[in-house]
Amino acid sequence: MKLLEVRSLTKSFGKHVAVNDLSFSIEKGHCVALLGANGAGKTTTLEMLSGLQQPTNGSVSFGDVHKGDYREYIGYLPQHPVFFPWMNGMEYLVFMGELSGLSKTKASTRANELLERLGIADAGKRKVGGYSGGMKQRLGIAQALIHEPKLLMLDEPVSALDPVGRREILELMKLLKETTTILFSTHILHDAEEVCDDVIMIHKGKLAITGSVSELRRKHQEDVIIISAEANLGAWARSIEDWNTVSKVKSTHNTVEIYVKNAAEARRQLLAEIAERQLPITSFTVAQTSLEDLFMEVVGK
Ligand SMILES: Nc1ncnc2c1ncn2[C@@H]1O[C@H](COP(=O)(O)OP(=O)(O)OP(=O)(O)O)[C@@H](O)[C@H]1O
Ligand SMILES: [Mg+2]
């Protein structure tokens, strides 16, 4: 069932079109990554969906709400959230809960539950000004969840964190996605592949690729044989380009990446060729391309 449907969403700033005719939908219960390089239009898209920016064109339907205000159903963590450093975690959450229409009692109950659930129960009484980046991010997620939204939107929730903080938030998102539909933006495909079901890839404001992670893997993943050598294999790499088992060859310095149609057959042929020509190879690896390669292809266009 579709929770959110976006049609021809467009945002122009003067002559610059930051989001250009973007259409996609989000299934209820799915975790969806909005992927794109810096400046691709992720924040602008999320801000339009959260009601912080008015689209220049296009429409958004949320569940049964086709034209009206659906903001009460969404929770949003901005890319650069602003906290009040003098408040403690509990005060901040209650304040945000009241802003979203909860009574003080209800907001306090939810705040306690969320501090516990997000693993920062001890931080409830500490001033936010003294939090680490990871703790602030958890508090930001708690704030977005305070009114039990149907859709949680997170703008680059892990980009500013160190590897430990990043891992913690990704693990937390895996737990949250069991109960909430999530749309989060990132420029790191690996994070998207790890936690989400679907991917919406945008490039220069336009939709580049969308689909489920498994479908994209099935469609775009290729077998690749990577050969490294003590010498430059560029000339040899060019000589195998027209083999019928080979679809593409990329060579850089002493490494050659050979994209192949049939890995088993190509491996046999290549090993025979290496032995016959006595190529000074140091490694021979059979692998598969990742979605990262697909992303780089889109971004490199
Ligand atoms: N208020 C604004 N006025 C003018 N141009 C803007 C404004 N906001 C965004 N832009 C431009 O729109 C484009 C998309 O910006 P946006 O912040 O949505 O990208 P992003 O994908 O979130 O990038 P990042 O990964 O760096 O956060 C950029 O070229 C940006 O300079
Ligand atoms: Mg952004």
PDB file of C-alpha atoms in Angstrom, residues 125-225:
ATOM      1  CA  LYS A 125      18.628  14.938  32.741  1.00  0.00           C
ATOM      2  CA  ARG A 126      21.791  16.232  31.042  1.00  0.00           C
ATOM      3  CA  LYS A 127      22.015  19.560  29.223  1.00  0.00           C
ATOM      4  CA  VAL A 128      21.927  19.082  25.442  1.00  0.00           C
ATOM      5  CA  GLY A 129      24.921  21.450  25.094  1.00  0.00           C
ATOM      6  CA  GLY A 130      27.135  18.675  26.518  1.00  0.00           C
ATOM      7  CA  TYR A 131      25.925  15.865  24.223  1.00  0.00           C
ATOM      8  CA  SER A 132      28.167  14.096  21.692  1.00  0.00           C
ATOM      9  CA  GLY A 133      27.191  14.164  18.006  1.00  0.00           C
ATOM     10  CA  GLY A 134      25.727  10.646  18.250  1.00  0.00           C
ATOM     11  CA  MET A 135      23.625  11.556  21.297  1.00  0.00           C
ATOM     12  CA  LYS A 136      22.314  14.689  19.565  1.00  0.00           C
ATOM     13  CA  GLN A 137      21.349  12.595  16.567  1.00  0.00           C
ATOM     14  CA  ARG A 138      19.446  10.175  18.813  1.00  0.00           C
ATOM     15  CA  LEU A 139      17.696  13.077  20.522  1.00  0.00           C
ATOM     16  CA  GLY A 140      16.853  14.480  17.084  1.00  0.00           C
ATOM     17  CA  ILE A 141      15.327  11.146  16.062  1.00  0.00           C
ATOM     18  CA  ALA A 142      13.395  10.993  19.364  1.00  0.00           C
ATOM     19  CA  GLN A 143      12.050  14.511  18.670  1.00  0.00           C
ATOM     20  CA  ALA A 144      10.901  13.389  15.212  1.00  0.00           C
ATOM     21  CA  LEU A 145       9.102  10.369  16.735  1.00  0.00           C
ATOM     22  CA  ILE A 146       7.454  12.166  19.675  1.00  0.00           C
ATOM     23  CA  HIS A 147       3.992  12.422  18.092  1.00  0.00           C
ATOM     24  CA  GLU A 148       4.052   8.846  16.685  1.00  0.00           C
ATOM     25  CA  PRO A 149       4.287   9.820  13.009  1.00  0.00           C
ATOM     26  CA  LYS A 150       3.395   7.464  10.174  1.00  0.00           C
ATOM     27  CA  LEU A 151       6.492   8.514   8.226  1.00  0.00           C
ATOM     28  CA  LEU A 152       9.884   9.285   9.720  1.00  0.00           C
ATOM     29  CA  MET A 153      12.088  11.455   7.492  1.00  0.00           C
ATOM     30  CA  LEU A 154      15.766  11.793   8.322  1.00  0.00           C
ATOM     31  CA  ASP A 155      18.046  14.106   6.344  1.00  0.00           C
ATOM     32  CA  GLU A 156      21.564  12.597   6.316  1.00  0.00           C
ATOM     33  CA  PRO A 157      21.248  11.060   9.778  1.00  0.00           C
ATOM     34  CA  VAL A 158      24.748   9.562   9.806  1.00  0.00           C
ATOM     35  CA  SER A 159      26.864  11.835   7.603  1.00  0.00           C
ATOM     36  CA  ALA A 160      28.279  13.945  10.427  1.00  0.00           C
ATOM     37  CA  LEU A 161      29.093  11.020  12.712  1.00  0.00           C
ATOM     38  CA  ASP A 162      32.300   9.085  13.344  1.00  0.00           C
ATOM     39  CA  PRO A 163      32.340   5.362  12.395  1.00  0.00           C
ATOM     40  CA  VAL A 164      31.105   4.260  15.832  1.00  0.00           C
ATOM     41  CA  GLY A 165      28.278   6.816  15.953  1.00  0.00           C
ATOM     42  CA  ARG A 166      27.386   5.973  12.383  1.00  0.00           C
ATOM     43  CA  ARG A 167      27.136   2.260  13.162  1.00  0.00           C
ATOM     44  CA  GLU A 168      24.981   2.954  16.221  1.00  0.00           C
ATOM     45  CA  ILE A 169      22.503   5.090  14.288  1.00  0.00           C
ATOM     46  CA  LEU A 170      22.328   2.573  11.413  1.00  0.00           C
ATOM     47  CA  GLU A 171      21.578  -0.209  13.922  1.00  0.00           C
ATOM     48  CA  LEU A 172      18.932   2.020  15.529  1.00  0.00           C
ATOM     49  CA  MET A 173      17.333   2.628  12.136  1.00  0.00           C
ATOM     50  CA  LYS A 174      17.159  -1.119  11.567  1.00  0.00           C
ATOM     51  CA  LEU A 175      15.115  -1.385  14.783  1.00  0.00           C
ATOM     52  CA  LEU A 176      12.911   1.620  13.971  1.00  0.00           C
ATOM     53  CA  LYS A 177      12.056   0.334  10.522  1.00  0.00           C
ATOM     54  CA  GLU A 178      10.281  -2.632  12.121  1.00  0.00           C
ATOM     55  CA  THR A 179       7.538  -0.252  13.273  1.00  0.00           C
ATOM     56  CA  THR A 180       7.751   2.936  11.150  1.00  0.00           C
ATOM     57  CA  THR A 181       8.005   3.825   7.477  1.00  0.00           C
ATOM     58  CA  ILE A 182      11.317   5.638   6.997  1.00  0.00           C
ATOM     59  CA  LEU A 183      12.624   7.937   4.261  1.00  0.00           C
ATOM     60  CA  PHE A 184      16.211   9.003   4.806  1.00  0.00           C
ATOM     61  CA  SER A 185      18.673  10.819   2.633  1.00  0.00           C
ATOM     62  CA  THR A 186      22.295   9.865   2.234  1.00  0.00           C
ATOM     63  CA  HIS A 187      25.106  10.151  -0.261  1.00  0.00           C
ATOM     64  CA  ILE A 188      26.570   6.841   0.878  1.00  0.00           C
ATOM     65  CA  LEU A 189      25.163   3.942  -1.015  1.00  0.00           C
ATOM     66  CA  HIS A 190      26.612   1.386   1.314  1.00  0.00           C
ATOM     67  CA  ASP A 191      24.419   2.725   4.171  1.00  0.00           C
ATOM     68  CA  ALA A 192      21.379   2.631   1.922  1.00  0.00           C
ATOM     69  CA  GLU A 193      22.102  -0.958   0.865  1.00  0.00           C
ATOM     70  CA  GLU A 194      22.536  -2.006   4.463  1.00  0.00           C
ATOM     71  CA  VAL A 195      19.310  -0.699   5.970  1.00  0.00           C
ATOM     72  CA  CYS A 196      16.764   0.022   3.291  1.00  0.00           C
ATOM     73  CA  ASP A 197      14.333  -1.850   1.078  1.00  0.00           C
ATOM     74  CA  ASP A 198      14.053   0.708  -1.725  1.00  0.00           C
ATOM     75  CA  VAL A 199      16.252   3.341  -3.282  1.00  0.00           C
ATOM     76  CA  ILE A 200      15.387   6.641  -4.975  1.00  0.00           C
ATOM     77  CA  MET A 201      18.525   7.935  -6.685  1.00  0.00           C
ATOM     78  CA  ILE A 202      18.474  11.565  -7.774  1.00  0.00           C
ATOM     79  CA  HIS A 203      21.026  13.426  -9.844  1.00  0.00           C
ATOM     80  CA  LYS A 204      20.978  17.194 -10.373  1.00  0.00           C
ATOM     81  CA  GLY A 205      17.396  17.354  -9.108  1.00  0.00           C
ATOM     82  CA  LYS A 206      16.091  14.652 -11.436  1.00  0.00           C
ATOM     83  CA  LEU A 207      15.115  11.076 -10.746  1.00  0.00           C
ATOM     84  CA  ALA A 208      17.955   8.849 -11.980  1.00  0.00           C
ATOM     85  CA  ILE A 209      17.041   5.341 -10.787  1.00  0.00           C
ATOM     86  CA  THR A 210      14.437   3.932  -8.438  1.00  0.00           C
ATOM     87  CA  GLY A 211      13.522   0.438  -7.318  1.00  0.00           C
ATOM     88  CA  SER A 212      14.010  -2.105  -4.591  1.00  0.00           C
ATOM     89  CA  VAL A 213      17.589  -2.883  -3.571  1.00  0.00           C
ATOM     90  CA  SER A 214      17.167  -6.539  -4.562  1.00  0.00           C
ATOM     91  CA  GLU A 215      15.700  -5.618  -7.955  1.00  0.00           C
ATOM     92  CA  LEU A 216      18.505  -3.130  -8.652  1.00  0.00           C
ATOM     93  CA  ARG A 217      21.081  -5.703  -7.665  1.00  0.00           C
ATOM     94  CA  ARG A 218      19.474  -8.267  -9.970  1.00  0.00           C
ATOM     95  CA  LYS A 219      19.262  -5.851 -12.887  1.00  0.00           C
ATOM     96  CA  HIS A 220      22.551  -4.050 -12.565  1.00  0.00           C
ATOM     97  CA  GLN A 221      24.960  -6.348 -10.807  1.00  0.00           C
ATOM     98  CA  GLU A 222      27.646  -7.726 -13.085  1.00  0.00           C
ATOM     99  CA  ASP A 223      30.418 -10.265 -12.628  1.00  0.00           C
ATOM    100  CA  VAL A 224      33.818  -8.678 -12.701  1.00  0.00           C
ATOM    101  CA  ILE A 225      37.282 -10.214 -12.683  1.00  0.00           C
TER     102      ILE A 225
END
